[in-house]
PDB file of C-alpha atoms in Angstrom:
ATOM      1  CA  GLN A1103     150.056  34.576 122.166  1.00  0.00           C
ATOM      2  CA  LEU A1104     150.934  37.455 119.853  1.00  0.00           C
ATOM      3  CA  GLN A1105     147.972  39.601 118.829  1.00  0.00           C
ATOM      4  CA  LEU A1106     147.707  42.483 116.380  1.00  0.00           C
ATOM      5  CA  GLN A1107     144.855  44.988 116.271  1.00  0.00           C
ATOM      6  CA  GLU A1108     144.169  47.622 113.666  1.00  0.00           C
ATOM      7  CA  SER A1109     142.181  50.700 114.635  1.00  0.00           C
ATOM      8  CA  GLY A1110     141.088  53.875 112.976  1.00  0.00           C
ATOM      9  CA  PRO A1111     138.271  55.691 111.220  1.00  0.00           C
ATOM     10  CA  GLY A1112     136.082  53.594 108.991  1.00  0.00           C
ATOM     11  CA  LEU A1113     135.376  56.497 106.631  1.00  0.00           C
ATOM     12  CA  VAL A1114     137.866  58.795 104.936  1.00  0.00           C
ATOM     13  CA  GLN A1115     137.080  61.665 102.599  1.00  0.00           C
ATOM     14  CA  PRO A1116     138.494  61.564  99.051  1.00  0.00           C
ATOM     15  CA  SER A1117     141.860  63.348  98.706  1.00  0.00           C
ATOM     16  CA  GLU A1118     142.496  63.096 102.447  1.00  0.00           C
ATOM     17  CA  THR A1119     144.927  60.894 104.383  1.00  0.00           C
ATOM     18  CA  LEU A1120     144.147  57.435 105.682  1.00  0.00           C
ATOM     19  CA  SER A1121     145.829  56.732 109.032  1.00  0.00           C
ATOM     20  CA  LEU A1122     145.839  53.332 110.683  1.00  0.00           C
ATOM     21  CA  PRO A1123     147.770  52.197 113.737  1.00  0.00           C
ATOM     22  CA  CYS A1124     148.378  48.536 114.525  1.00  0.00           C
ATOM     23  CA  THR A1125     148.870  47.718 118.185  1.00  0.00           C
ATOM     24  CA  VAL A1126     150.861  44.607 119.043  1.00  0.00           C
ATOM     25  CA  SER A1127     150.256  42.725 122.278  1.00  0.00           C
ATOM     26  CA  GLY A1128     151.754  39.545 123.696  1.00  0.00           C
ATOM     27  CA  GLY A1129     155.215  40.400 122.426  1.00  0.00           C
ATOM     28  CA  SER A1130     157.537  43.303 121.735  1.00  0.00           C
ATOM     29  CA  ILE A1131     157.634  44.946 118.332  1.00  0.00           C
ATOM     30  CA  SER A1132     161.365  45.509 118.806  1.00  0.00           C
ATOM     31  CA  SER A1133     162.365  41.939 119.581  1.00  0.00           C
ATOM     32  CA  GLY A1134     163.181  39.080 117.261  1.00  0.00           C
ATOM     33  CA  ASN A1135     164.268  41.193 114.310  1.00  0.00           C
ATOM     34  CA  HIS A1136     160.849  40.944 112.648  1.00  0.00           C
ATOM     35  CA  TYR A1137     159.442  43.199 110.006  1.00  0.00           C
ATOM     36  CA  TRP A1138     155.824  44.308 110.364  1.00  0.00           C
ATOM     37  CA  GLY A1139     153.613  44.716 107.339  1.00  0.00           C
ATOM     38  CA  TRP A1140     150.414  46.071 105.844  1.00  0.00           C
ATOM     39  CA  ILE A1141     148.198  44.285 103.330  1.00  0.00           C
ATOM     40  CA  ARG A1142     144.863  45.393 101.905  1.00  0.00           C
ATOM     41  CA  GLN A1143     141.925  43.677 100.258  1.00  0.00           C
ATOM     42  CA  PRO A1144     139.281  45.590  98.279  1.00  0.00           C
ATOM     43  CA  PRO A1145     135.771  44.212  98.797  1.00  0.00           C
ATOM     44  CA  GLY A1146     135.371  40.909  96.958  1.00  0.00           C
ATOM     45  CA  LYS A1147     138.922  40.995  95.594  1.00  0.00           C
ATOM     46  CA  GLY A1148     142.355  39.573  96.327  1.00  0.00           C
ATOM     47  CA  LEU A1149     145.221  40.609  98.563  1.00  0.00           C
ATOM     48  CA  GLU A1150     147.597  43.483  97.829  1.00  0.00           C
ATOM     49  CA  TRP A1151     150.911  44.022  99.595  1.00  0.00           C
ATOM     50  CA  ILE A1152     151.401  47.612 100.790  1.00  0.00           C
ATOM     51  CA  GLY A1153     154.745  47.437 102.550  1.00  0.00           C
ATOM     52  CA  SER A1154     156.673  46.588 105.695  1.00  0.00           C
ATOM     53  CA  ILE A1155     158.722  48.252 108.416  1.00  0.00           C
ATOM     54  CA  HIS A1156     161.367  47.194 110.937  1.00  0.00           C
ATOM     55  CA  TYR A1157     161.416  48.721 114.414  1.00  0.00           C
ATOM     56  CA  THR A1158     164.632  50.504 113.416  1.00  0.00           C
ATOM     57  CA  GLY A1159     162.623  52.372 110.788  1.00  0.00           C
ATOM     58  CA  ASN A1160     163.811  50.503 107.705  1.00  0.00           C
ATOM     59  CA  THR A1161     160.984  50.186 105.199  1.00  0.00           C
ATOM     60  CA  TYR A1162     160.009  48.408 102.017  1.00  0.00           C
ATOM     61  CA  TYR A1163     157.069  49.842 100.077  1.00  0.00           C
ATOM     62  CA  ASN A1164     155.127  48.533  97.091  1.00  0.00           C
ATOM     63  CA  PRO A1165     156.309  50.727  94.193  1.00  0.00           C
ATOM     64  CA  SER A1166     152.700  51.064  93.024  1.00  0.00           C
ATOM     65  CA  LEU A1167     151.867  52.928  96.255  1.00  0.00           C
ATOM     66  CA  GLU A1168     155.248  54.276  97.286  1.00  0.00           C
ATOM     67  CA  SER A1169     154.545  57.909  96.395  1.00  0.00           C
ATOM     68  CA  ARG A1170     151.558  57.953  98.788  1.00  0.00           C
ATOM     69  CA  VAL A1171     152.623  55.610 101.590  1.00  0.00           C
ATOM     70  CA  ALA A1172     154.470  56.223 104.839  1.00  0.00           C
ATOM     71  CA  MET A1173     154.975  53.756 107.676  1.00  0.00           C
ATOM     72  CA  SER A1174     156.279  54.455 111.160  1.00  0.00           C
ATOM     73  CA  VAL A1175     156.968  52.651 114.403  1.00  0.00           C
ATOM     74  CA  ASP A1176     156.343  53.764 117.993  1.00  0.00           C
ATOM     75  CA  THR A1177     158.151  51.317 120.250  1.00  0.00           C
ATOM     76  CA  SER A1178     156.864  53.051 123.402  1.00  0.00           C
ATOM     77  CA  LYS A1179     153.304  52.101 122.375  1.00  0.00           C
ATOM     78  CA  ASN A1180     154.362  48.788 120.789  1.00  0.00           C
ATOM     79  CA  GLN A1181     152.653  50.034 117.677  1.00  0.00           C
ATOM     80  CA  PHE A1182     153.328  50.557 113.984  1.00  0.00           C
ATOM     81  CA  SER A1183     151.300  52.723 111.657  1.00  0.00           C
ATOM     82  CA  LEU A1184     150.284  53.269 108.052  1.00  0.00           C
ATOM     83  CA  LYS A1185     149.551  56.557 106.347  1.00  0.00           C
ATOM     84  CA  LEU A1186     148.181  56.689 102.810  1.00  0.00           C
ATOM     85  CA  THR A1187     147.740  60.137 101.296  1.00  0.00           C
ATOM     86  CA  SER A1188     145.441  61.479  98.573  1.00  0.00           C
ATOM     87  CA  VAL A1189     143.012  58.582  98.839  1.00  0.00           C
ATOM     88  CA  THR A1190     140.366  57.783  96.236  1.00  0.00           C
ATOM     89  CA  ALA A1191     137.525  55.297  96.075  1.00  0.00           C
ATOM     90  CA  ALA A1192     140.045  52.757  94.738  1.00  0.00           C
ATOM     91  CA  ASP A1193     141.658  52.737  98.192  1.00  0.00           C
ATOM     92  CA  THR A1194     138.480  51.382  99.790  1.00  0.00           C
ATOM     93  CA  ALA A1195     139.506  48.065 101.319  1.00  0.00           C
ATOM     94  CA  VAL A1196     139.990  45.996 104.421  1.00  0.00           C
ATOM     95  CA  TYR A1197     143.439  46.871 105.732  1.00  0.00           C
ATOM     96  CA  TYR A1198     145.348  44.173 107.593  1.00  0.00           C
ATOM     97  CA  CYS A1199     148.501  44.457 109.656  1.00  0.00           C
ATOM     98  CA  ALA A1200     150.710  41.412 110.043  1.00  0.00           C
ATOM     99  CA  ARG A1201     154.041  40.154 111.336  1.00  0.00           C
ATOM    100  CA  LEU A1202     156.644  38.838 108.912  1.00  0.00           C
ATOM    101  CA  GLY A1203     158.497  35.702 109.875  1.00  0.00           C
ATOM    102  CA  ILE A1204     162.253  35.959 110.172  1.00  0.00           C
ATOM    103  CA  GLY A1205     163.189  33.116 107.893  1.00  0.00           C
ATOM    104  CA  GLY A1206     161.200  33.768 104.757  1.00  0.00           C
ATOM    105  CA  TRP A1207     158.978  36.755 105.479  1.00  0.00           C
ATOM    106  CA  GLU A1208     155.870  34.627 105.667  1.00  0.00           C
ATOM    107  CA  LEU A1209     152.957  36.455 107.327  1.00  0.00           C
ATOM    108  CA  ASP A1210     152.590  34.403 110.473  1.00  0.00           C
ATOM    109  CA  TYR A1211     150.366  36.655 112.604  1.00  0.00           C
ATOM    110  CA  TRP A1212     147.563  38.873 111.305  1.00  0.00           C
ATOM    111  CA  GLY A1213     145.261  41.493 112.719  1.00  0.00           C
ATOM    112  CA  GLN A1214     141.530  41.035 112.256  1.00  0.00           C
ATOM    113  CA  GLY A1215     141.405  43.764 109.621  1.00  0.00           C
ATOM    114  CA  ALA A1216     139.858  47.225 109.461  1.00  0.00           C
ATOM    115  CA  LEU A1217     137.450  48.258 106.721  1.00  0.00           C
ATOM    116  CA  VAL A1218     138.226  51.722 105.411  1.00  0.00           C
ATOM    117  CA  THR A1219     135.752  53.301 103.019  1.00  0.00           C
ATOM    118  CA  VAL A1220     136.729  56.334 100.963  1.00  0.00           C
ATOM    119  CA  SER A1221     133.639  58.367 100.272  1.00  0.00           C
ATOM    120  CA  SER A1222     132.275  61.856 100.624  1.00  0.00           C
TER     121      SER A1222
ATOM    122  CA  ASP B 168     157.128  42.759  90.073  1.00  0.00           C
ATOM    123  CA  ILE B 169     156.883  38.973  90.251  1.00  0.00           C
ATOM    124  CA  GLN B 170     153.481  37.798  89.064  1.00  0.00           C
ATOM    125  CA  MET B 171     151.801  34.882  90.780  1.00  0.00           C
ATOM    126  CA  THR B 172     149.092  32.982  88.892  1.00  0.00           C
ATOM    127  CA  GLN B 173     146.799  30.510  90.587  1.00  0.00           C
ATOM    128  CA  SER B 174     144.558  27.927  88.979  1.00  0.00           C
ATOM    129  CA  PRO B 175     141.798  27.138  89.047  1.00  0.00           C
ATOM    130  CA  SER B 176     140.099  30.270  90.350  1.00  0.00           C
ATOM    131  CA  THR B 177     137.229  28.160  91.655  1.00  0.00           C
ATOM    132  CA  LEU B 178     137.182  24.513  92.547  1.00  0.00           C
ATOM    133  CA  SER B 179     134.107  22.438  93.465  1.00  0.00           C
ATOM    134  CA  ALA B 180     134.657  19.370  95.609  1.00  0.00           C
ATOM    135  CA  SER B 181     132.968  17.124  98.139  1.00  0.00           C
ATOM    136  CA  VAL B 182     133.832  16.293 101.717  1.00  0.00           C
ATOM    137  CA  GLY B 183     136.471  13.565 101.684  1.00  0.00           C
ATOM    138  CA  ASP B 184     137.904  14.531  98.283  1.00  0.00           C
ATOM    139  CA  SER B 185     141.514  15.466  97.612  1.00  0.00           C
ATOM    140  CA  VAL B 186     142.164  18.654  95.691  1.00  0.00           C
ATOM    141  CA  THR B 187     145.241  20.345  94.275  1.00  0.00           C
ATOM    142  CA  ILE B 188     145.748  24.056  93.640  1.00  0.00           C
ATOM    143  CA  LEU B 189     148.447  25.250  91.254  1.00  0.00           C
ATOM    144  CA  CYS B 190     150.505  28.407  91.692  1.00  0.00           C
ATOM    145  CA  ARG B 191     152.959  29.631  89.071  1.00  0.00           C
ATOM    146  CA  SER B 192     155.405  32.521  89.231  1.00  0.00           C
ATOM    147  CA  ASN B 193     156.914  34.334  86.256  1.00  0.00           C
ATOM    148  CA  HIS B 194     160.320  34.333  87.933  1.00  0.00           C
ATOM    149  CA  ASN B 195     162.326  31.724  89.822  1.00  0.00           C
ATOM    150  CA  ILE B 196     161.433  32.306  93.484  1.00  0.00           C
ATOM    151  CA  SER B 197     163.423  29.400  94.897  1.00  0.00           C
ATOM    152  CA  ASN B 198     161.524  28.189  97.977  1.00  0.00           C
ATOM    153  CA  TYR B 199     160.051  31.573  98.985  1.00  0.00           C
ATOM    154  CA  LEU B 200     156.462  30.446  98.544  1.00  0.00           C
ATOM    155  CA  ASN B 201     153.715  30.523 101.156  1.00  0.00           C
ATOM    156  CA  TRP B 202     150.056  29.491 101.254  1.00  0.00           C
ATOM    157  CA  TYR B 203     147.203  31.136 103.176  1.00  0.00           C
ATOM    158  CA  GLN B 204     143.611  30.171 103.893  1.00  0.00           C
ATOM    159  CA  GLN B 205     140.931  32.828 104.167  1.00  0.00           C
ATOM    160  CA  LYS B 206     137.368  32.344 105.300  1.00  0.00           C
ATOM    161  CA  PRO B 207     134.637  34.945 104.665  1.00  0.00           C
ATOM    162  CA  GLY B 208     134.954  37.995 106.887  1.00  0.00           C
ATOM    163  CA  LYS B 209     138.199  36.766 108.428  1.00  0.00           C
ATOM    164  CA  ALA B 210     141.875  37.559 108.042  1.00  0.00           C
ATOM    165  CA  PRO B 211     143.996  35.117 106.043  1.00  0.00           C
ATOM    166  CA  GLN B 212     145.839  32.499 108.066  1.00  0.00           C
ATOM    167  CA  LEU B 213     149.245  31.046 107.240  1.00  0.00           C
ATOM    168  CA  LEU B 214     149.021  27.386 106.284  1.00  0.00           C
ATOM    169  CA  ILE B 215     152.341  26.553 104.690  1.00  0.00           C
ATOM    170  CA  TYR B 216     155.608  28.465 104.400  1.00  0.00           C
ATOM    171  CA  ALA B 217     158.785  27.830 102.456  1.00  0.00           C
ATOM    172  CA  VAL B 218     156.897  25.589 100.000  1.00  0.00           C
ATOM    173  CA  PHE B 219     156.138  22.655 102.270  1.00  0.00           C
ATOM    174  CA  ARG B 220     156.592  23.606 105.931  1.00  0.00           C
ATOM    175  CA  LEU B 221     153.328  23.377 107.890  1.00  0.00           C
ATOM    176  CA  GLN B 222     152.558  26.262 110.209  1.00  0.00           C
ATOM    177  CA  SER B 223     152.011  25.167 113.787  1.00  0.00           C
ATOM    178  CA  GLY B 224     148.517  23.817 114.315  1.00  0.00           C
ATOM    179  CA  VAL B 225     147.795  23.145 110.640  1.00  0.00           C
ATOM    180  CA  PRO B 226     146.587  19.588 110.037  1.00  0.00           C
ATOM    181  CA  SER B 227     148.716  17.213 108.002  1.00  0.00           C
ATOM    182  CA  THR B 228     145.943  16.926 105.434  1.00  0.00           C
ATOM    183  CA  PHE B 229     147.511  20.052 103.949  1.00  0.00           C
ATOM    184  CA  SER B 230     150.716  19.665 101.975  1.00  0.00           C
ATOM    185  CA  GLY B 231     152.786  21.790  99.651  1.00  0.00           C
ATOM    186  CA  SER B 232     155.366  21.040  97.014  1.00  0.00           C
ATOM    187  CA  GLY B 233     157.250  22.573  94.120  1.00  0.00           C
ATOM    188  CA  SER B 234     160.286  24.655  93.377  1.00  0.00           C
ATOM    189  CA  GLY B 235     161.411  27.460  91.154  1.00  0.00           C
ATOM    190  CA  THR B 236     158.298  28.605  89.345  1.00  0.00           C
ATOM    191  CA  VAL B 237     155.663  25.909  89.878  1.00  0.00           C
ATOM    192  CA  PHE B 238     154.079  25.079  93.209  1.00  0.00           C
ATOM    193  CA  THR B 239     151.083  23.116  94.455  1.00  0.00           C
ATOM    194  CA  LEU B 240     148.905  23.002  97.528  1.00  0.00           C
ATOM    195  CA  THR B 241     147.143  19.701  98.108  1.00  0.00           C
ATOM    196  CA  ILE B 242     144.316  19.205 100.561  1.00  0.00           C
ATOM    197  CA  SER B 243     143.492  15.584 101.207  1.00  0.00           C
ATOM    198  CA  ASN B 244     140.307  14.289 102.819  1.00  0.00           C
ATOM    199  CA  LEU B 245     138.526  17.653 102.551  1.00  0.00           C
ATOM    200  CA  GLN B 246     136.642  18.611 105.686  1.00  0.00           C
ATOM    201  CA  PRO B 247     133.749  21.099 105.953  1.00  0.00           C
ATOM    202  CA  GLU B 248     136.072  23.655 107.575  1.00  0.00           C
ATOM    203  CA  ASP B 249     138.444  23.502 104.584  1.00  0.00           C
ATOM    204  CA  PHE B 250     135.990  25.182 102.230  1.00  0.00           C
ATOM    205  CA  ALA B 251     137.578  28.593 101.902  1.00  0.00           C
ATOM    206  CA  THR B 252     139.734  30.720  99.592  1.00  0.00           C
ATOM    207  CA  TYR B 253     143.417  29.925  99.291  1.00  0.00           C
ATOM    208  CA  TYR B 254     146.195  32.320  98.261  1.00  0.00           C
ATOM    209  CA  CYS B 255     149.809  31.703  97.364  1.00  0.00           C
ATOM    210  CA  GLN B 256     152.408  34.409  98.028  1.00  0.00           C
ATOM    211  CA  GLN B 257     156.010  34.887  97.011  1.00  0.00           C
ATOM    212  CA  THR B 258     158.445  36.470  99.442  1.00  0.00           C
ATOM    213  CA  TYR B 259     161.492  36.231  97.175  1.00  0.00           C
ATOM    214  CA  SER B 260     161.507  39.917  96.330  1.00  0.00           C
ATOM    215  CA  ASN B 261     159.677  43.152  97.004  1.00  0.00           C
ATOM    216  CA  PRO B 262     156.930  43.864  96.376  1.00  0.00           C
ATOM    217  CA  LEU B 263     155.722  40.656  97.949  1.00  0.00           C
ATOM    218  CA  THR B 264     152.923  39.475  95.683  1.00  0.00           C
ATOM    219  CA  PHE B 265     149.944  37.174  96.015  1.00  0.00           C
ATOM    220  CA  GLY B 266     148.162  34.927  93.602  1.00  0.00           C
ATOM    221  CA  GLY B 267     144.607  35.810  92.693  1.00  0.00           C
ATOM    222  CA  GLY B 268     143.121  33.179  94.968  1.00  0.00           C
ATOM    223  CA  THR B 269     141.359  29.850  94.583  1.00  0.00           C
ATOM    224  CA  LYS B 270     137.930  29.408  96.090  1.00  0.00           C
ATOM    225  CA  VAL B 271     137.252  25.841  97.192  1.00  0.00           C
ATOM    226  CA  GLU B 272     133.508  25.384  97.344  1.00  0.00           C
ATOM    227  CA  ILE B 273     131.184  22.543  98.168  1.00  0.00           C
ATOM    228  CA  LYS B 274     129.979  20.574  95.166  1.00  0.00           C
TER     229      LYS B 274
END
């Protein structure tokens, strides 16, 4: 059974960089031609798409965040990562990683989510 | 960006009821429409993809329909575990966007 797990600091200082890895187990990140994505959810609010990455390094970012977002893949660790620079309180959210299905990019496997709070 | 609009935002129903949630897009998204269920404190889970295809393990009391710009999720014979928030999502074009959510609560 495929499992995804986000990890990282729960608290980030304003103007600094948020870094979150997502470790995949039960399957290889470089098999099946899947994209791997990031979604966030501010407390009490809806879901926002951040972007996705293929193991080859090809990426799609949400234009609203593109100037501050970078995603990467480390196939040796079976892991993909999110970096979000110059964070503000508006970036406080639960960050989810997920796998995109091949056919229609549905999000068929999700991590449990990691709450990241931006505060001094 | 393609905008996804769900209605209602909140829905009150009883166990055993059937309910329908509407999702509209402001652009033709063909059949690139998915539905997710989210319970408090948990990650969303895929229910339906490509408009009507049930994800493995999802009971047949869930069904989806629609095409183009108007889509529905129907839950028949509501069970206690079905009270949750539901989101539609288009995967026709980037950025992939979600509806605002519909909370199904116990009447």
